[in-house]
Short mmCIF file of C-alpha atoms in Angstrom, two decimals:
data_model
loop_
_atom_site.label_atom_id
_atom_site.label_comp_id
_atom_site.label_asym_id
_atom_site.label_seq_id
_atom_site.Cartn_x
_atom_site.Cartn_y
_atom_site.Cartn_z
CA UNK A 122 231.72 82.50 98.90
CA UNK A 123 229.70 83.65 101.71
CA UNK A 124 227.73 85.97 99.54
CA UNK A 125 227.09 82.97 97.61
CA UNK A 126 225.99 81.23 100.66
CA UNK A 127 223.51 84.13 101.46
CA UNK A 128 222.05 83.95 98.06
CA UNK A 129 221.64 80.23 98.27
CA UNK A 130 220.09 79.99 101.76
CA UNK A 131 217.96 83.37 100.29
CA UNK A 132 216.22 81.70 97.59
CA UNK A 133 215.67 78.13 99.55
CA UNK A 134 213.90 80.26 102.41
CA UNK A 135 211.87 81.83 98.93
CA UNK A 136 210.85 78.65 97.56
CA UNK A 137 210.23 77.29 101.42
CA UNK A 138 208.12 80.80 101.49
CA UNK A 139 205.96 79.68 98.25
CA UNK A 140 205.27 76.01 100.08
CA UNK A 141 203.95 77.36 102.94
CA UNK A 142 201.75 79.95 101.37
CA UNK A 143 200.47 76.95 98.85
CA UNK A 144 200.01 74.86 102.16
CA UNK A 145 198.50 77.22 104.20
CA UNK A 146 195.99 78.10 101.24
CA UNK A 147 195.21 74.57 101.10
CA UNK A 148 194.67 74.46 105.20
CA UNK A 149 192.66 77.17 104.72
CA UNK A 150 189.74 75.53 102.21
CA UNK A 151 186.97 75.38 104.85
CA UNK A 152 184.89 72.06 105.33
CA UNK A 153 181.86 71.93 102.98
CA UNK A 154 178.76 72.17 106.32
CA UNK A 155 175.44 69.43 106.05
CA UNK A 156 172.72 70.28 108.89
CA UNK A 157 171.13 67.10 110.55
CA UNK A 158 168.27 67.58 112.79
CA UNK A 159 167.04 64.61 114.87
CA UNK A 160 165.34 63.33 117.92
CA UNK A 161 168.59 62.58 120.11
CA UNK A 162 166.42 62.93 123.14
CA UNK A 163 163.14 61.48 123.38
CA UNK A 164 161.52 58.51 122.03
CA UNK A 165 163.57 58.29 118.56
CA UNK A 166 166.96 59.05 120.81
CA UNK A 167 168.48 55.27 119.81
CA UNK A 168 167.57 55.46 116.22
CA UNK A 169 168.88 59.32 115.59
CA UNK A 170 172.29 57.81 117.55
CA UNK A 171 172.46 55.31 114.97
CA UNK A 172 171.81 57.14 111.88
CA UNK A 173 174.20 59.76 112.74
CA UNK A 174 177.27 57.60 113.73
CA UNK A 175 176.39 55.57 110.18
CA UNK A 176 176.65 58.72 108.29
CA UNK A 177 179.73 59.71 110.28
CA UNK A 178 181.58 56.48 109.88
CA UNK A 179 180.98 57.12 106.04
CA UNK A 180 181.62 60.77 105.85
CA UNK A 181 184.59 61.36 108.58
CA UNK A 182 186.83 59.18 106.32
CA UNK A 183 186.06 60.85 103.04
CA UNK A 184 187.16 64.36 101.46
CA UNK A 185 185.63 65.66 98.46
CA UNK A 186 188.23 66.55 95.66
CA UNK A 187 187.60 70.46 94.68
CA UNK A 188 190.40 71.36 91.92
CA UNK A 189 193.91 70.95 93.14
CA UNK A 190 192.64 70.72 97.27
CA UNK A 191 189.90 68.49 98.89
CA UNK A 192 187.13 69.50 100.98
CA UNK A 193 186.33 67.93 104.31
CA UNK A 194 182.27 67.35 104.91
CA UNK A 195 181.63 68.38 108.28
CA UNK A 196 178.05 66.80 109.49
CA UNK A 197 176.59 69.51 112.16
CA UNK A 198 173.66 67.76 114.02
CA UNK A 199 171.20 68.62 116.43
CA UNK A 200 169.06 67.71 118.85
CA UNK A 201 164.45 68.18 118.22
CA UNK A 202 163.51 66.01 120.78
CA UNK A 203 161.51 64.42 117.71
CA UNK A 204 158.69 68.05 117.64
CA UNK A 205 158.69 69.90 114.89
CA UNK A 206 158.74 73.32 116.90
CA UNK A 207 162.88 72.09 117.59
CA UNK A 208 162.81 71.04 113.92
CA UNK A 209 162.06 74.07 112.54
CA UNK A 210 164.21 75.90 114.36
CA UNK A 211 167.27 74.07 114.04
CA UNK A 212 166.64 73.83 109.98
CA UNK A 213 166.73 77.91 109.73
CA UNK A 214 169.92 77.80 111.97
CA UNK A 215 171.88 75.22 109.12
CA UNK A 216 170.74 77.40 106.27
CA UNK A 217 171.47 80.73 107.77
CA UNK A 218 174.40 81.13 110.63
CA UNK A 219 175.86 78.11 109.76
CA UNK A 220 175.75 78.62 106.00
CA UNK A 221 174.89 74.56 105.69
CA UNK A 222 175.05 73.75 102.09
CA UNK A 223 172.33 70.90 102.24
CA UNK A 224 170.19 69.58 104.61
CA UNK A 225 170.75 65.98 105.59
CA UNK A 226 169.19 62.92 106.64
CA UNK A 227 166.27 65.02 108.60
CA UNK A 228 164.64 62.10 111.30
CA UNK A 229 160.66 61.72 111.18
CA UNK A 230 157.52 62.33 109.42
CA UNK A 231 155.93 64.61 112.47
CA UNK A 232 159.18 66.88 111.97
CA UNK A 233 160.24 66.22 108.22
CA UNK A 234 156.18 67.65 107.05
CA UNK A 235 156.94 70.81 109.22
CA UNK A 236 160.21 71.36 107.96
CA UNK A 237 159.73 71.02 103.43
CA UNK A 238 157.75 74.75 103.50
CA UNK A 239 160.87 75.99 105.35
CA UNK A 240 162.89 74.69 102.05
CA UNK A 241 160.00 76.51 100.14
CA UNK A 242 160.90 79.57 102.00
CA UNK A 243 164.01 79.48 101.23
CA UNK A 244 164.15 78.11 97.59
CA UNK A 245 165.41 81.38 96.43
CA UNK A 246 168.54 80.37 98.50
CA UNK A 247 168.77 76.77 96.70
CA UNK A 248 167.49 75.07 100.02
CA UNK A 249 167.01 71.39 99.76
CA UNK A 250 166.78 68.45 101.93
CA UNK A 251 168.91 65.48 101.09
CA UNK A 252 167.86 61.41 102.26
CA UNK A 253 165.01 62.35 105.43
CA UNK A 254 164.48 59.23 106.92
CA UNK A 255 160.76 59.34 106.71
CA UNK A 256 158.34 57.46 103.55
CA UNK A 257 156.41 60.59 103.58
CA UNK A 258 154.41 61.33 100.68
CA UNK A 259 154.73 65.00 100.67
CA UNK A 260 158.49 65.10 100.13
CA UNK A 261 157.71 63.01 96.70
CA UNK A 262 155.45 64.41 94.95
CA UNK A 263 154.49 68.28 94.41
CA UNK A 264 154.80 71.23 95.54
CA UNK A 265 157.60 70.10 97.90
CA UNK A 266 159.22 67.43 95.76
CA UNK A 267 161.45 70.01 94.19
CA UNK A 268 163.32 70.24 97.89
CA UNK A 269 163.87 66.90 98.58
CA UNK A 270 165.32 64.04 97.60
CA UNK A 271 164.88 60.81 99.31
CA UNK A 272 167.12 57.65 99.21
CA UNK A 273 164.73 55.44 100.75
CA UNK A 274 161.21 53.58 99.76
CA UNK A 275 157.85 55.43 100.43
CA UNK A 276 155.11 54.32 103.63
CA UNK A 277 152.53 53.20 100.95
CA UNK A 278 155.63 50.53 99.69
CA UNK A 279 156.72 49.35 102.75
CA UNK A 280 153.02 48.66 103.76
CA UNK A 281 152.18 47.50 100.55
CA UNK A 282 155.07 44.78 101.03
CA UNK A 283 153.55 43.95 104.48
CA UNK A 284 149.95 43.56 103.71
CA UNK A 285 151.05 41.55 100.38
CA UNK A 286 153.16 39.56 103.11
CA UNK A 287 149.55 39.27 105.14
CA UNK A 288 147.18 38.19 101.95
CA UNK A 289 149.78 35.74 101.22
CA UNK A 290 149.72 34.14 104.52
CA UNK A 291 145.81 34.10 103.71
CA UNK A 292 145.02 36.95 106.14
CA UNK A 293 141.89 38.83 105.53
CA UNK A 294 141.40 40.78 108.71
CA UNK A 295 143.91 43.31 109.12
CA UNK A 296 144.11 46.10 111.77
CA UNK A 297 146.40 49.04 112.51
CA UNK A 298 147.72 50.71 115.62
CA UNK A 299 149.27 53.88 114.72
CA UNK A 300 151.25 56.94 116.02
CA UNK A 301 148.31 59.79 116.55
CA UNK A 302 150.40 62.68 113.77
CA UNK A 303 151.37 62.83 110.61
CA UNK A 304 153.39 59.59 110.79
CA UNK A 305 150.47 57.75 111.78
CA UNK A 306 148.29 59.15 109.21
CA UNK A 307 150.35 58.25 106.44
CA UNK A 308 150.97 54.59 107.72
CA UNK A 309 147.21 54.52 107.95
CA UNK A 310 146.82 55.71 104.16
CA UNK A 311 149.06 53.22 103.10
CA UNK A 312 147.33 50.34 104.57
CA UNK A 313 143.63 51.74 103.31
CA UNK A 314 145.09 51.64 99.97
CA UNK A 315 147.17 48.58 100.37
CA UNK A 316 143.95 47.21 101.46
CA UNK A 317 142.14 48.75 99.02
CA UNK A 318 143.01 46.77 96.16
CA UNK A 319 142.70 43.29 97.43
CA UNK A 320 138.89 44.63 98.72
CA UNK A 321 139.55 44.08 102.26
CA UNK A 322 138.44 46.65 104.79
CA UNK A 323 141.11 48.02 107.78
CA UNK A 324 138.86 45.62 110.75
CA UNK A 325 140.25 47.65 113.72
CA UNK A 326 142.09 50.84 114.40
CA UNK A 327 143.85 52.27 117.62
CA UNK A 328 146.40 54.68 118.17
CA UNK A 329 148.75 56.31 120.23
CA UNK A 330 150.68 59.87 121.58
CA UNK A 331 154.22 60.70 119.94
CA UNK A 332 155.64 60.62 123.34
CA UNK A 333 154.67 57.39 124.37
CA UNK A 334 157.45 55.09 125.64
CA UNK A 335 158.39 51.13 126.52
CA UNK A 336 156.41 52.50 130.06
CA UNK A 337 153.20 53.19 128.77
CA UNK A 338 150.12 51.13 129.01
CA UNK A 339 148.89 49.82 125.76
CA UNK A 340 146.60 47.82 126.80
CA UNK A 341 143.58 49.43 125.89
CA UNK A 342 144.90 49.54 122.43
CA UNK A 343 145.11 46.28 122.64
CA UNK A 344 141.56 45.91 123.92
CA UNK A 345 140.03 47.95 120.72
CA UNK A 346 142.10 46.06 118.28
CA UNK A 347 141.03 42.62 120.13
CA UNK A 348 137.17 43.45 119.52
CA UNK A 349 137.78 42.99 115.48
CA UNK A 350 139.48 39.13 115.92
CA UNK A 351 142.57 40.22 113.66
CA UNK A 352 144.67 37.85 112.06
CA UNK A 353 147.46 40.79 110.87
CA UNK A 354 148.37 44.15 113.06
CA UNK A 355 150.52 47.07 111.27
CA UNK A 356 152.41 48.59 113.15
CA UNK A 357 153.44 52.55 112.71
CA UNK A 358 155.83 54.33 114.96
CA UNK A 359 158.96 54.22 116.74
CA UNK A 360 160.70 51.36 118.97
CA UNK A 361 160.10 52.32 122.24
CA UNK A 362 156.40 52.53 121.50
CA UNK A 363 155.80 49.26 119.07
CA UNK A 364 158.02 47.26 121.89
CA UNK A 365 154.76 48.84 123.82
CA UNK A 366 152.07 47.92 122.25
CA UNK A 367 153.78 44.43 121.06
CA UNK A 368 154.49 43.67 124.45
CA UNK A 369 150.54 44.27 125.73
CA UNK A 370 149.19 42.64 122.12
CA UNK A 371 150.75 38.92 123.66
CA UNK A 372 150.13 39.58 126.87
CA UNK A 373 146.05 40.23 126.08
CA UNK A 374 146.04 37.03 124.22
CA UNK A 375 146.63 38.69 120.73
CA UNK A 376 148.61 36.51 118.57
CA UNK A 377 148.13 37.74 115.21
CA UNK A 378 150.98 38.41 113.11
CA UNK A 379 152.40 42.10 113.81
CA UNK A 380 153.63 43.51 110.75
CA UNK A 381 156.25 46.91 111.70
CA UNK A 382 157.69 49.28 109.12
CA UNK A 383 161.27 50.24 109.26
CA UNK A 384 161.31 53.45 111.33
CA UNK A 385 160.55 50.99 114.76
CA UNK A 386 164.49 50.85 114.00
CA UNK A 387 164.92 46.61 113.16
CA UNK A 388 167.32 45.69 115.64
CA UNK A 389 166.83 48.42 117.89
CA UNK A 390 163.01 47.17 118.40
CA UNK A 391 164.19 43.64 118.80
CA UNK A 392 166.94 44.41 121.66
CA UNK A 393 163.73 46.30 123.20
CA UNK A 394 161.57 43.47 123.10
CA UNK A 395 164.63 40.84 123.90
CA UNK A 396 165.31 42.72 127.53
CA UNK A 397 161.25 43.03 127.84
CA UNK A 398 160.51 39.57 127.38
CA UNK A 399 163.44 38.50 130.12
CA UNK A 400 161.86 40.48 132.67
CA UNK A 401 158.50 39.01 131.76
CA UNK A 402 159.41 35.83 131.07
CA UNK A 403 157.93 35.86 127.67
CA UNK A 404 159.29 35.64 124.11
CA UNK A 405 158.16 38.87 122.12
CA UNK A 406 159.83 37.60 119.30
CA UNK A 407 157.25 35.20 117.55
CA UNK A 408 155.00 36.23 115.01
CA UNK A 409 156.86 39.42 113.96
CA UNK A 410 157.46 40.84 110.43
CA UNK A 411 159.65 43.57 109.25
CA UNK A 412 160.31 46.11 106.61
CA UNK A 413 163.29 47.34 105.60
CA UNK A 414 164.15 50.04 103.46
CA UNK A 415 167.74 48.94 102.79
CA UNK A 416 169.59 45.71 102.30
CA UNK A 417 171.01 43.33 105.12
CA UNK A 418 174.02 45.27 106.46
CA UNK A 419 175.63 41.56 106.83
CA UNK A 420 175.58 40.56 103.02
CA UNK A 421 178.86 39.46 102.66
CA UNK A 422 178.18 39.89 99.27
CA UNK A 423 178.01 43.99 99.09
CA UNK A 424 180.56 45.91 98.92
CA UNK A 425 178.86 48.85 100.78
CA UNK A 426 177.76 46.58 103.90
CA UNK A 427 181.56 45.41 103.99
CA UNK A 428 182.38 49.27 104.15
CA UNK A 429 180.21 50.04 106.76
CA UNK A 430 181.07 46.93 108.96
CA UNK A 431 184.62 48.60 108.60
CA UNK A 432 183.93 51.86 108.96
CA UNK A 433 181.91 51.66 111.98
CA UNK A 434 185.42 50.25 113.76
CA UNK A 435 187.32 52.99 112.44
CA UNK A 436 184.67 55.74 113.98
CA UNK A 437 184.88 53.95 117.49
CA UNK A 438 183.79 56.49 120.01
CA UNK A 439 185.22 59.69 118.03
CA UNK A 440 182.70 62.43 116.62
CA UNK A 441 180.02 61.97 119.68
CA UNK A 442 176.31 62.89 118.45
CA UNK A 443 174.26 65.46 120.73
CA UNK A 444 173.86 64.00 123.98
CA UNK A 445 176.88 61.90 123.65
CA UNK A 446 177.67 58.35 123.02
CA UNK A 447 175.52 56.07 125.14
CA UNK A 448 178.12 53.93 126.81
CA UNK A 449 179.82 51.34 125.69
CA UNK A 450 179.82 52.54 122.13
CA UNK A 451 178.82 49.09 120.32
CA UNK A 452 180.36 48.18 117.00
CA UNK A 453 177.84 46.28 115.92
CA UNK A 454 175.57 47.90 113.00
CA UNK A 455 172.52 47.83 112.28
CA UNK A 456 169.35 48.50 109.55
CA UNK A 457 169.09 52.13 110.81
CA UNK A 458 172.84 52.64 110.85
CA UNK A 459 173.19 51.11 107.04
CA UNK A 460 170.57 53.36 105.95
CA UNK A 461 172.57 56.44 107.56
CA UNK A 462 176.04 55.83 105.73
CA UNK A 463 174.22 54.82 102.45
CA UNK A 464 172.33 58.30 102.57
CA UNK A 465 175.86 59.46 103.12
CA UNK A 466 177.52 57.83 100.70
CA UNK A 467 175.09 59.00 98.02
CA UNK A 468 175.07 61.93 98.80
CA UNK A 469 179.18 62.24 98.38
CA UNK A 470 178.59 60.83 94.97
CA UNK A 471 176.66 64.01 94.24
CA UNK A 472 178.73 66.16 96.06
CA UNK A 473 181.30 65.16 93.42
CA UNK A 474 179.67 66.56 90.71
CA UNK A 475 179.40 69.94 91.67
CA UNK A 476 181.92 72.40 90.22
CA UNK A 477 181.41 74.64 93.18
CA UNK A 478 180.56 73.66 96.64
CA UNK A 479 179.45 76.72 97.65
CA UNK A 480 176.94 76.97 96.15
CA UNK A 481 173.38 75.95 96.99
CA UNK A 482 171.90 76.27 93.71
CA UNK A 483 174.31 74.05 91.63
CA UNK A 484 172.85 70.99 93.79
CA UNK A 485 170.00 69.85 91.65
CA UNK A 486 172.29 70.18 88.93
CA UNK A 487 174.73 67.90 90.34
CA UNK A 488 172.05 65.45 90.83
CA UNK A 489 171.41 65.05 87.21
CA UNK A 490 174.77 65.21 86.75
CA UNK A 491 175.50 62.80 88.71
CA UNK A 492 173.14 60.16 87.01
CA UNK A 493 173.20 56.37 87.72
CA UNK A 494 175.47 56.14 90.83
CA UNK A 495 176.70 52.64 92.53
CA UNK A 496 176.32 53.15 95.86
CA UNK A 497 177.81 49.41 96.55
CA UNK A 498 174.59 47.49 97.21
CA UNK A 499 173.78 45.51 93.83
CA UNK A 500 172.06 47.58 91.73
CA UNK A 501 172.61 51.50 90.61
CA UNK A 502 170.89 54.16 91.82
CA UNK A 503 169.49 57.55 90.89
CA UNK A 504 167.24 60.42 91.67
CA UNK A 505 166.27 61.82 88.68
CA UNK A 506 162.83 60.35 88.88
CA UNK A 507 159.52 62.21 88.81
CA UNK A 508 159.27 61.20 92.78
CA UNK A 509 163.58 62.18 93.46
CA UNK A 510 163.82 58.85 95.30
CA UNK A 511 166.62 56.50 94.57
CA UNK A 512 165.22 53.32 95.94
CA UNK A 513 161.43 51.38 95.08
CA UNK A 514 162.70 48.34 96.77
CA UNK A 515 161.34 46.69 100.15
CA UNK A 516 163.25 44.41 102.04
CA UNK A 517 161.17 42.03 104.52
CA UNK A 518 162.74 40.36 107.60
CA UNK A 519 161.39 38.31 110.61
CA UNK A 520 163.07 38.48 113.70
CA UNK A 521 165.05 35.11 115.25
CA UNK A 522 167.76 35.56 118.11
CA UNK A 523 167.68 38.90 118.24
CA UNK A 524 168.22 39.80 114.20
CA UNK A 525 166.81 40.76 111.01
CA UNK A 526 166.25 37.43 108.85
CA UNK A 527 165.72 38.40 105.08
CA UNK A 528 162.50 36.25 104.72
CA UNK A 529 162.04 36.50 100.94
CA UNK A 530 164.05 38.13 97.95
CA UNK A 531 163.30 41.72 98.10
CA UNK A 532 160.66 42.98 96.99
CA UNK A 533 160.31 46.06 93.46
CA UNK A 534 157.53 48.14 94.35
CA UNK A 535 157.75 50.72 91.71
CA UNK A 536 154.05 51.16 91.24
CA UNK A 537 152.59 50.79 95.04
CA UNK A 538 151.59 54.64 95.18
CA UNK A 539 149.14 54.27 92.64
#
């Protein structure tokens, strides 16, 4: 009986044995690595904060299934102060110590046009560069098109929906006040072309440094752009500088409309500008337009902005970005935020359709693969396009109370790079 006993007890400690060895193989699947790189210091600090904890709220809930295990995605992000020296650097890091297998939601057109000939570098090792926030031409079209794939309308669209927003309001003198780099240069091409084809010259141009902050004096730009009478102001670059230049526009007596493209952050701007105008006793709200490159993250009638709403609770104040959480840690979302756990949530879609997720090159595979994916914001979605971006849709938005007001039905801009 005893011997029986032994034998028994033997062969449950064998088949406890097996379950631990099948658990511990599990345990040990490593996460599946995505490199971020973003200004979490500097003057795009508040919109890198929110893209990050959008993606995170998406992607800390969510494990990819990989045959009979899942895989985690662990987001590693970093700080570039918004240069493209920091950029650089930190995109070499993700592809080669820590083994990233795609490059994700990369913040800024200054660092974003430094970074695509590092992919090109490193093609041989399937390098590419999923969702930059940026409408940069150069990641759409060739040679650097092949790297990237981008979630989000171009510069040329979202300034072709403002100055269509202008001529419609019967504006025919348009100016532009523009960050002095790459950014600013391609907000300024989009508004010569936008321009272009309704005949109407850009009346006034001023710019401004990449560094410049809610501190800095623009009233001299304000002073240039007054000598041209405009009746419509783009604005390019990010909120602490258009909360700026908005700021010195009213107070010089300039009350044209200012038209701002999404990367001045939406709500992010408009908190700026709401503080601003308390201390001056002046409302910097009036006159302003928007555009978006994503839906209203408060449509109660999309699934995805439901998720994120959620999701964003869940997160809390877990997963802290570089530089930490700026305290409180607000659960309110926002246009930036939405954008970050949409490029996330796309990019899990694709993620699913790779046999291998080690493997670098199988990613542009798994795009096509992939095909028409439903992202949870009304219409499907893909990147197989000649320009590998997902989205040719503008959303426009005036501010009241502090928020993003859609202010017409959105706006299909498939042909504005023409």
């Amino acid at each position: 009986m005893i011997a029986d006993m032994l034998r028994r007890a033997g062969g449950a400690l064998f088949v406890l044995a097996l379950a631990l060895a099948g658990l511990d193989r599990a345990c040990a699947q490593p996460p599946v690595v995505i490199g971020m790189t973003a200004g979490f210091s500097g003057p795009t600090r508040a919109m890198a904060v929110e893209l990050y904890r959008g993606a995170q709220a998406c992607l800390e809930s969510r494990e990819i299934p990989h045959g009979e295990n899942a895989r985690k995605i662990v987001l590693h992000a970093a700080d570039d102060g918004y240069e493209p020296g920091p950029a650089i650097e930190n995109t070499v890091r993700f592809l080669t110590r820590d083994k990233a297998l795609a490059l994700f939601s990369q913040l800024g057109t200054p660092t974003v046009s430094r970074v695509l000939p590092v992919l090109r570098a490193y093609a041989d090792q399937g390098a590419r560069l999923f969702f930059p926030v940026t409408g940069l031409e150069a990641s759409r079209i060739p040679p650097y098109v092949r790297f990237a794939y981008n979630l989000r309308a171009s510069y040329r669209q979202e300034i072709e929906a403002l100055v269509g927003a202008f001529a419609a309001q019967g504006a025919t003198r348009v100016a532009i006040c523009h960050q002095a780099d790459a950014f600013g240069r391609s907000g300024w091409d989009g508004a010569r072309r936008a321009l272009a084809r309704r005949n109407l010259p850009l009346c006034g141009e001023a710019t401004f440094a990449r560094s410049a902050m809610l501190a800095d004096d623009m009233s001299p730009q304000a002073k240039v752009l007054a000598g041209c009478k405009p009746q419509a102001i783009l604005l390019v670059g990010p909120a602490p500088a258009c909360a700026a230049a908005i700021r010195d526009f009213r107070r010089a007596g300039l009350d044209a409309v200012v038209g701002v493209v999404s990367f001045a952050g939406g709500e992010l701007l408009l908190r700026t500008l709401a503080a601003e105008g308390a201390r001056l006793g002046l409302d910097l709200e009036q006159n302003l337009l928007f555009s978006q490159v994503v839906p209203d993250w408060r449509d109660e009638t999309l699934p995805a902005a439901r998720d994120y709403r959620q999701a964003l609770v869940a997160l809390g104040d877990r997963l802290p970005p570089p530089g930490g959480w700026d305290a409180p840690v607000s659960q309110a979302g926002s246009a930036v935020g939405f954008e970050g756990y949409l490029n996330a949530r796309l990019l899990l879609a694709i993620l699913q359709a790779m046999p291998d997720l080690d493997a670098r090159g199988g990613l542009d595979a798994a795009v096509v693969a992939a095909g028409q994916v439903d992202i949870g914001i009304g219409r499907p979605v893909s990147l197989t396009g000649p320009a590998h971006q997902a989205l040719d849709v503008v959303y426009l938005n005036r501010a009241s109370g502090g928020r993003l007001v859609p202010l017409t039905q959105a706006v299909a801009l498939a042909g504005a790079e023409d």
